[in-house]
Amino acid sequence: GAGVSQSPSNKVTEKGKDVELRCDPISGHTALYWYRQSLGQGLEFLIYFQGNSAPDKSGLPSDRFSAERTGGSVSTLTIQRTQQEDSAVYLCASSLAPSGWYTEAFFGQGTRLTVV
Amino acid sequence: GNSVTQMEGPVTLSEEAFLTINCTYTATGYPSLFWYVQYPGEGLQLLLKATKADDKGSNKGFEATYRKETTSFHLEKGSVQVSDSAVYFCALRGGFKTIFGAGTRLFVKA
């Protein structure tokens, strides 16, 4: 598609369940990013992919969070044993190879996760 | 590490008022600076950017100048419209990671 696509757009889950969030980046974009936007907060960096590898996972809040990317395209963010504090909007962004300082990141519309 | 600080909101203005949203940053090296906007119900989109000191980014009547001496990138618009109501994020990119400020919500009243 023309833009970054995320699914589902909304997800309500029970505490303790696992969830998977999906991101389809813009075709040809090798860099992919996950951010989290909690209510009233800024964007919190979670993880960055270059191709299928993740050079920086430093933002993942705990070992319940993991992410993978396959084929240099689709990425899945998995949250295991969800907690109420995981409720947030999870944003995915992609950009061309990040080697330049000028590269703009394009964002998807996000997945709103609510843990009840 | 790198960080971005922007003024807290919400900011409420009347239509045609002058807008300033302050943003300061801390960074090593020479980062690129951005303003992103998030309209109600929509995703983030780039509003403007500046890649080196003294550059001025502009778009849709908004402007911001990269001031290295004051480590600032304040967003301005001379005459706001109701349609400018949104959340504005100042951001810094050093290397591959983009660091965002907390966002400033702007309400413009008719």
PDB file of C-alpha atoms in Angstrom:
ATOM      1  CA  GLY A   1       0.000   0.000   0.000  1.00  0.00           C
ATOM      2  CA  ALA A   2       0.859   3.636  -0.137  1.00  0.00           C
ATOM      3  CA  GLY A   3       1.389   4.106   3.570  1.00  0.00           C
ATOM      4  CA  VAL A   4       2.303   2.245   6.736  1.00  0.00           C
ATOM      5  CA  SER A   5      -0.494  -0.102   7.687  1.00  0.00           C
ATOM      6  CA  GLN A   6      -1.108  -1.389  11.189  1.00  0.00           C
ATOM      7  CA  SER A   7      -3.552  -3.984  12.402  1.00  0.00           C
ATOM      8  CA  PRO A   8      -5.705  -4.287  14.313  1.00  0.00           C
ATOM      9  CA  SER A   9      -6.634  -0.651  14.777  1.00  0.00           C
ATOM     10  CA  ASN A  10      -8.128  -1.444  18.165  1.00  0.00           C
ATOM     11  CA  LYS A  11      -7.559  -4.355  20.491  1.00  0.00           C
ATOM     12  CA  VAL A  12      -9.175  -5.051  23.839  1.00  0.00           C
ATOM     13  CA  THR A  13      -7.668  -7.927  25.740  1.00  0.00           C
ATOM     14  CA  GLU A  14      -7.902  -9.431  29.186  1.00  0.00           C
ATOM     15  CA  LYS A  15      -5.035  -9.083  31.598  1.00  0.00           C
ATOM     16  CA  GLY A  16      -2.664 -12.012  31.278  1.00  0.00           C
ATOM     17  CA  LYS A  17      -3.423 -12.750  27.625  1.00  0.00           C
ATOM     18  CA  ASP A  18      -0.874 -12.474  24.826  1.00  0.00           C
ATOM     19  CA  VAL A  19      -1.392 -10.050  21.932  1.00  0.00           C
ATOM     20  CA  GLU A  20       0.225  -9.595  18.543  1.00  0.00           C
ATOM     21  CA  LEU A  21       0.337  -6.281  16.739  1.00  0.00           C
ATOM     22  CA  ARG A  22       1.173  -6.142  13.065  1.00  0.00           C
ATOM     23  CA  CYS A  23       2.903  -3.517  10.937  1.00  0.00           C
ATOM     24  CA  ASP A  24       3.205  -3.404   7.149  1.00  0.00           C
ATOM     25  CA  PRO A  25       5.776  -0.748   6.250  1.00  0.00           C
ATOM     26  CA  ILE A  26       5.965   1.223   3.052  1.00  0.00           C
ATOM     27  CA  SER A  27       7.348  -0.951   0.279  1.00  0.00           C
ATOM     28  CA  GLY A  28      11.092  -0.496  -0.071  1.00  0.00           C
ATOM     29  CA  HIS A  29      11.597   0.984   3.384  1.00  0.00           C
ATOM     30  CA  THR A  30      14.320  -0.985   5.096  1.00  0.00           C
ATOM     31  CA  ALA A  31      14.088   0.701   8.485  1.00  0.00           C
ATOM     32  CA  LEU A  32      11.152   0.027  10.781  1.00  0.00           C
ATOM     33  CA  TYR A  33      10.412   1.428  14.220  1.00  0.00           C
ATOM     34  CA  TRP A  34       7.965   0.700  17.001  1.00  0.00           C
ATOM     35  CA  TYR A  35       6.902   3.412  19.428  1.00  0.00           C
ATOM     36  CA  ARG A  36       4.404   3.491  22.273  1.00  0.00           C
ATOM     37  CA  GLN A  37       2.192   6.459  23.056  1.00  0.00           C
ATOM     38  CA  SER A  38       0.579   6.316  26.457  1.00  0.00           C
ATOM     39  CA  LEU A  39      -2.266   8.634  27.392  1.00  0.00           C
ATOM     40  CA  GLY A  40      -0.912  12.124  27.850  1.00  0.00           C
ATOM     41  CA  GLN A  41       2.642  11.007  27.145  1.00  0.00           C
ATOM     42  CA  GLY A  42       5.028  11.496  24.296  1.00  0.00           C
ATOM     43  CA  LEU A  43       6.226   8.767  22.021  1.00  0.00           C
ATOM     44  CA  GLU A  44       8.393   6.170  23.701  1.00  0.00           C
ATOM     45  CA  PHE A  45      10.859   4.359  21.465  1.00  0.00           C
ATOM     46  CA  LEU A  46      10.609   0.585  21.705  1.00  0.00           C
ATOM     47  CA  ILE A  47      12.676  -1.072  18.985  1.00  0.00           C
ATOM     48  CA  TYR A  48      14.271  -0.453  15.625  1.00  0.00           C
ATOM     49  CA  PHE A  49      14.783  -2.857  12.722  1.00  0.00           C
ATOM     50  CA  GLN A  50      17.190  -2.530   9.853  1.00  0.00           C
ATOM     51  CA  GLY A  51      16.124  -5.242   7.464  1.00  0.00           C
ATOM     52  CA  ASN A  52      15.275  -8.257   9.611  1.00  0.00           C
ATOM     53  CA  SER A  53      17.717  -7.499  12.389  1.00  0.00           C
ATOM     54  CA  ALA A  54      17.127  -5.319  15.424  1.00  0.00           C
ATOM     55  CA  PRO A  55      20.281  -3.371  16.309  1.00  0.00           C
ATOM     56  CA  ASP A  56      18.500  -1.535  19.088  1.00  0.00           C
ATOM     57  CA  LYS A  57      15.976  -3.180  21.407  1.00  0.00           C
ATOM     58  CA  SER A  58      16.782  -0.877  24.269  1.00  0.00           C
ATOM     59  CA  GLY A  59      13.297   0.567  24.517  1.00  0.00           C
ATOM     60  CA  LEU A  60      11.434  -2.672  25.116  1.00  0.00           C
ATOM     61  CA  PRO A  61       9.951  -2.229  28.613  1.00  0.00           C
ATOM     62  CA  SER A  62      10.345  -5.822  29.780  1.00  0.00           C
ATOM     63  CA  ASP A  63      10.990  -9.348  28.591  1.00  0.00           C
ATOM     64  CA  ARG A  64       7.251  -9.710  28.007  1.00  0.00           C
ATOM     65  CA  PHE A  65       7.764  -7.596  24.893  1.00  0.00           C
ATOM     66  CA  SER A  66       9.331  -8.991  21.738  1.00  0.00           C
ATOM     67  CA  ALA A  67       9.300  -8.140  18.070  1.00  0.00           C
ATOM     68  CA  GLU A  68      10.336  -9.717  14.858  1.00  0.00           C
ATOM     69  CA  ARG A  69      10.491  -8.768  11.222  1.00  0.00           C
ATOM     70  CA  THR A  70      10.449 -11.169   8.324  1.00  0.00           C
ATOM     71  CA  GLY A  71      11.388 -10.721   4.695  1.00  0.00           C
ATOM     72  CA  GLY A  72      12.523  -7.207   5.420  1.00  0.00           C
ATOM     73  CA  SER A  73       8.892  -6.213   5.437  1.00  0.00           C
ATOM     74  CA  VAL A  74       6.137  -7.105   7.917  1.00  0.00           C
ATOM     75  CA  SER A  75       6.860  -6.754  11.617  1.00  0.00           C
ATOM     76  CA  THR A  76       5.016  -8.198  14.587  1.00  0.00           C
ATOM     77  CA  LEU A  77       5.185  -6.815  18.109  1.00  0.00           C
ATOM     78  CA  THR A  78       4.170  -9.409  20.696  1.00  0.00           C
ATOM     79  CA  ILE A  79       3.237  -8.659  24.270  1.00  0.00           C
ATOM     80  CA  GLN A  80       2.968 -11.667  26.539  1.00  0.00           C
ATOM     81  CA  ARG A  81       0.937 -11.825  29.727  1.00  0.00           C
ATOM     82  CA  THR A  82      -0.435  -8.327  29.170  1.00  0.00           C
ATOM     83  CA  GLN A  83      -0.751  -5.951  32.102  1.00  0.00           C
ATOM     84  CA  GLN A  84      -2.962  -2.903  32.476  1.00  0.00           C
ATOM     85  CA  GLU A  85       0.043  -0.611  32.199  1.00  0.00           C
ATOM     86  CA  ASP A  86       0.564  -1.959  28.665  1.00  0.00           C
ATOM     87  CA  SER A  87      -2.555  -0.065  27.553  1.00  0.00           C
ATOM     88  CA  ALA A  88      -1.408   2.487  25.007  1.00  0.00           C
ATOM     89  CA  VAL A  89      -1.339   3.281  21.316  1.00  0.00           C
ATOM     90  CA  TYR A  90       1.425   1.343  19.597  1.00  0.00           C
ATOM     91  CA  LEU A  91       2.795   3.148  16.576  1.00  0.00           C
ATOM     92  CA  CYS A  92       4.872   1.748  13.770  1.00  0.00           C
ATOM     93  CA  ALA A  93       6.962   3.850  11.415  1.00  0.00           C
ATOM     94  CA  SER A  94       9.185   3.114   8.471  1.00  0.00           C
ATOM     95  CA  SER A  95      11.825   4.982   6.559  1.00  0.00           C
ATOM     96  CA  LEU A  96      14.368   4.493   3.847  1.00  0.00           C
ATOM     97  CA  ALA A  97      17.767   3.208   4.921  1.00  0.00           C
ATOM     98  CA  PRO A  98      18.612   5.262   8.015  1.00  0.00           C
ATOM     99  CA  SER A  99      22.173   5.972   7.104  1.00  0.00           C
ATOM    100  CA  GLY A 100      21.327   9.537   6.233  1.00  0.00           C
ATOM    101  CA  TRP A 101      20.497  12.144   8.817  1.00  0.00           C
ATOM    102  CA  TYR A 102      17.643  13.522   6.769  1.00  0.00           C
ATOM    103  CA  THR A 103      15.396  10.524   6.424  1.00  0.00           C
ATOM    104  CA  GLU A 104      11.779  11.117   7.312  1.00  0.00           C
ATOM    105  CA  ALA A 105       9.850   8.460   9.188  1.00  0.00           C
ATOM    106  CA  PHE A 106       6.308   7.716   8.020  1.00  0.00           C
ATOM    107  CA  PHE A 107       3.880   6.580  10.676  1.00  0.00           C
ATOM    108  CA  GLY A 108       0.949   4.211  10.648  1.00  0.00           C
ATOM    109  CA  GLN A 109      -2.280   5.089  12.406  1.00  0.00           C
ATOM    110  CA  GLY A 110      -1.435   2.912  15.351  1.00  0.00           C
ATOM    111  CA  THR A 111      -3.031   0.096  17.294  1.00  0.00           C
ATOM    112  CA  ARG A 112      -4.916   1.152  20.396  1.00  0.00           C
ATOM    113  CA  LEU A 113      -4.433  -1.573  22.979  1.00  0.00           C
ATOM    114  CA  THR A 114      -6.663  -1.715  26.034  1.00  0.00           C
ATOM    115  CA  VAL A 115      -5.950  -4.279  28.721  1.00  0.00           C
ATOM    116  CA  VAL A 116      -8.911  -4.895  31.003  1.00  0.00           C
TER     117      VAL A 116
ATOM    118  CA  GLY B   1      21.662  11.000  25.884  1.00  0.00           C
ATOM    119  CA  ASN B   2      19.537  12.897  23.429  1.00  0.00           C
ATOM    120  CA  SER B   3      16.324  14.461  24.669  1.00  0.00           C
ATOM    121  CA  VAL B   4      13.600  16.875  23.632  1.00  0.00           C
ATOM    122  CA  THR B   5      11.621  19.184  25.892  1.00  0.00           C
ATOM    123  CA  GLN B   6       8.581  21.046  24.678  1.00  0.00           C
ATOM    124  CA  MET B   7       6.086  23.287  26.378  1.00  0.00           C
ATOM    125  CA  GLU B   8       3.210  21.654  28.132  1.00  0.00           C
ATOM    126  CA  GLY B   9      -0.274  22.079  26.834  1.00  0.00           C
ATOM    127  CA  PRO B  10      -2.976  22.433  26.198  1.00  0.00           C
ATOM    128  CA  VAL B  11      -2.630  25.700  24.371  1.00  0.00           C
ATOM    129  CA  THR B  12      -5.918  27.404  23.585  1.00  0.00           C
ATOM    130  CA  LEU B  13      -6.026  30.239  21.066  1.00  0.00           C
ATOM    131  CA  SER B  14      -8.616  32.160  19.125  1.00  0.00           C
ATOM    132  CA  GLU B  15      -8.637  31.954  15.365  1.00  0.00           C
ATOM    133  CA  GLU B  16      -6.063  34.252  13.699  1.00  0.00           C
ATOM    134  CA  ALA B  17      -3.944  34.436  16.858  1.00  0.00           C
ATOM    135  CA  PHE B  18      -0.161  34.030  16.779  1.00  0.00           C
ATOM    136  CA  LEU B  19       1.165  30.645  17.832  1.00  0.00           C
ATOM    137  CA  THR B  20       4.462  29.720  19.442  1.00  0.00           C
ATOM    138  CA  ILE B  21       5.220  26.262  20.789  1.00  0.00           C
ATOM    139  CA  ASN B  22       8.618  26.110  22.432  1.00  0.00           C
ATOM    140  CA  CYS B  23      10.997  23.223  21.921  1.00  0.00           C
ATOM    141  CA  THR B  24      14.523  22.768  23.229  1.00  0.00           C
ATOM    142  CA  TYR B  25      16.801  19.818  22.807  1.00  0.00           C
ATOM    143  CA  THR B  26      19.901  18.136  24.153  1.00  0.00           C
ATOM    144  CA  ALA B  27      22.022  16.207  21.710  1.00  0.00           C
ATOM    145  CA  THR B  28      25.518  15.247  20.803  1.00  0.00           C
ATOM    146  CA  GLY B  29      26.674  15.925  17.300  1.00  0.00           C
ATOM    147  CA  TYR B  30      24.456  17.536  14.721  1.00  0.00           C
ATOM    148  CA  PRO B  31      20.946  16.139  14.836  1.00  0.00           C
ATOM    149  CA  SER B  32      18.119  16.816  12.441  1.00  0.00           C
ATOM    150  CA  LEU B  33      15.054  18.436  13.978  1.00  0.00           C
ATOM    151  CA  PHE B  34      11.419  17.865  13.134  1.00  0.00           C
ATOM    152  CA  TRP B  35       7.903  18.908  14.006  1.00  0.00           C
ATOM    153  CA  TYR B  36       5.246  16.240  13.619  1.00  0.00           C
ATOM    154  CA  VAL B  37       1.508  16.845  13.874  1.00  0.00           C
ATOM    155  CA  GLN B  38      -1.247  14.470  14.914  1.00  0.00           C
ATOM    156  CA  TYR B  39      -4.736  15.580  13.903  1.00  0.00           C
ATOM    157  CA  PRO B  40      -7.703  14.082  15.760  1.00  0.00           C
ATOM    158  CA  GLY B  41      -8.207  10.480  14.737  1.00  0.00           C
ATOM    159  CA  GLU B  42      -5.207  10.444  12.431  1.00  0.00           C
ATOM    160  CA  GLY B  43      -1.638   9.202  12.550  1.00  0.00           C
ATOM    161  CA  LEU B  44       1.456  11.295  12.989  1.00  0.00           C
ATOM    162  CA  GLN B  45       2.649  13.164   9.974  1.00  0.00           C
ATOM    163  CA  LEU B  46       5.699  15.250   9.336  1.00  0.00           C
ATOM    164  CA  LEU B  47       4.969  18.972   9.422  1.00  0.00           C
ATOM    165  CA  LEU B  48       8.422  20.403   8.792  1.00  0.00           C
ATOM    166  CA  LYS B  49      12.093  19.690   9.321  1.00  0.00           C
ATOM    167  CA  ALA B  50      15.522  21.308   9.467  1.00  0.00           C
ATOM    168  CA  THR B  51      18.757  19.440   9.040  1.00  0.00           C
ATOM    169  CA  LYS B  52      21.429  21.943  10.067  1.00  0.00           C
ATOM    170  CA  ALA B  53      21.954  25.047  12.137  1.00  0.00           C
ATOM    171  CA  ASP B  54      20.131  28.179  10.951  1.00  0.00           C
ATOM    172  CA  ASP B  55      17.936  26.174   8.564  1.00  0.00           C
ATOM    173  CA  LYS B  56      14.297  27.204   8.593  1.00  0.00           C
ATOM    174  CA  GLY B  57      11.669  24.563   7.993  1.00  0.00           C
ATOM    175  CA  SER B  58       8.255  25.707   6.800  1.00  0.00           C
ATOM    176  CA  ASN B  59       4.966  24.177   5.741  1.00  0.00           C
ATOM    177  CA  LYS B  60       1.281  25.182   5.800  1.00  0.00           C
ATOM    178  CA  GLY B  61       2.176  28.559   7.290  1.00  0.00           C
ATOM    179  CA  PHE B  62       4.164  27.013  10.130  1.00  0.00           C
ATOM    180  CA  GLU B  63       7.857  27.807  10.577  1.00  0.00           C
ATOM    181  CA  ALA B  64      10.679  26.706  12.841  1.00  0.00           C
ATOM    182  CA  THR B  65      14.350  27.715  12.821  1.00  0.00           C
ATOM    183  CA  TYR B  66      17.147  25.417  13.971  1.00  0.00           C
ATOM    184  CA  ARG B  67      19.027  27.480  16.585  1.00  0.00           C
ATOM    185  CA  LYS B  68      22.172  25.694  17.664  1.00  0.00           C
ATOM    186  CA  GLU B  69      23.280  28.466  20.009  1.00  0.00           C
ATOM    187  CA  THR B  70      20.102  28.158  22.062  1.00  0.00           C
ATOM    188  CA  THR B  71      19.457  24.470  21.208  1.00  0.00           C
ATOM    189  CA  SER B  72      15.926  25.382  20.212  1.00  0.00           C
ATOM    190  CA  PHE B  73      13.456  24.700  17.429  1.00  0.00           C
ATOM    191  CA  HIS B  74      10.359  26.701  18.320  1.00  0.00           C
ATOM    192  CA  LEU B  75       7.267  26.281  16.152  1.00  0.00           C
ATOM    193  CA  GLU B  76       5.463  29.444  15.027  1.00  0.00           C
ATOM    194  CA  LYS B  77       2.477  30.394  12.941  1.00  0.00           C
ATOM    195  CA  GLY B  78       1.292  33.916  12.337  1.00  0.00           C
ATOM    196  CA  SER B  79      -2.432  33.221  12.158  1.00  0.00           C
ATOM    197  CA  VAL B  80      -3.892  29.931  13.361  1.00  0.00           C
ATOM    198  CA  GLN B  81      -7.086  28.361  12.062  1.00  0.00           C
ATOM    199  CA  VAL B  82      -9.557  26.013  13.705  1.00  0.00           C
ATOM    200  CA  SER B  83      -8.227  23.281  11.434  1.00  0.00           C
ATOM    201  CA  ASP B  84      -4.807  23.600  13.112  1.00  0.00           C
ATOM    202  CA  SER B  85      -6.216  22.032  16.271  1.00  0.00           C
ATOM    203  CA  ALA B  86      -4.013  18.993  16.842  1.00  0.00           C
ATOM    204  CA  VAL B  87      -1.161  17.649  18.931  1.00  0.00           C
ATOM    205  CA  TYR B  88       2.278  18.865  17.887  1.00  0.00           C
ATOM    206  CA  PHE B  89       5.429  16.879  18.590  1.00  0.00           C
ATOM    207  CA  CYS B  90       8.955  18.214  18.436  1.00  0.00           C
ATOM    208  CA  ALA B  91      11.478  15.524  17.497  1.00  0.00           C
ATOM    209  CA  LEU B  92      15.194  15.025  17.121  1.00  0.00           C
ATOM    210  CA  ARG B  93      16.975  12.512  14.980  1.00  0.00           C
ATOM    211  CA  GLY B  94      20.572  11.571  15.667  1.00  0.00           C
ATOM    212  CA  GLY B  95      21.482   8.446  13.794  1.00  0.00           C
ATOM    213  CA  PHE B  96      18.600   6.076  13.255  1.00  0.00           C
ATOM    214  CA  LYS B  97      16.524   6.850  16.329  1.00  0.00           C
ATOM    215  CA  THR B  98      14.012   9.673  16.439  1.00  0.00           C
ATOM    216  CA  ILE B  99      13.370  11.035  19.937  1.00  0.00           C
ATOM    217  CA  PHE B 100      10.049  12.792  20.502  1.00  0.00           C
ATOM    218  CA  GLY B 101       8.906  15.378  22.972  1.00  0.00           C
ATOM    219  CA  ALA B 102       5.783  14.824  25.044  1.00  0.00           C
ATOM    220  CA  GLY B 103       3.562  16.684  22.592  1.00  0.00           C
ATOM    221  CA  THR B 104       1.601  19.920  22.915  1.00  0.00           C
ATOM    222  CA  ARG B 105      -2.131  19.915  22.314  1.00  0.00           C
ATOM    223  CA  LEU B 106      -3.435  22.990  20.515  1.00  0.00           C
ATOM    224  CA  PHE B 107      -7.081  24.029  20.561  1.00  0.00           C
ATOM    225  CA  VAL B 108      -8.130  26.836  18.229  1.00  0.00           C
ATOM    226  CA  LYS B 109     -11.531  28.438  18.880  1.00  0.00           C
ATOM    227  CA  ALA B 110     -13.594  30.057  16.147  1.00  0.00           C
TER     228      ALA B 110
END
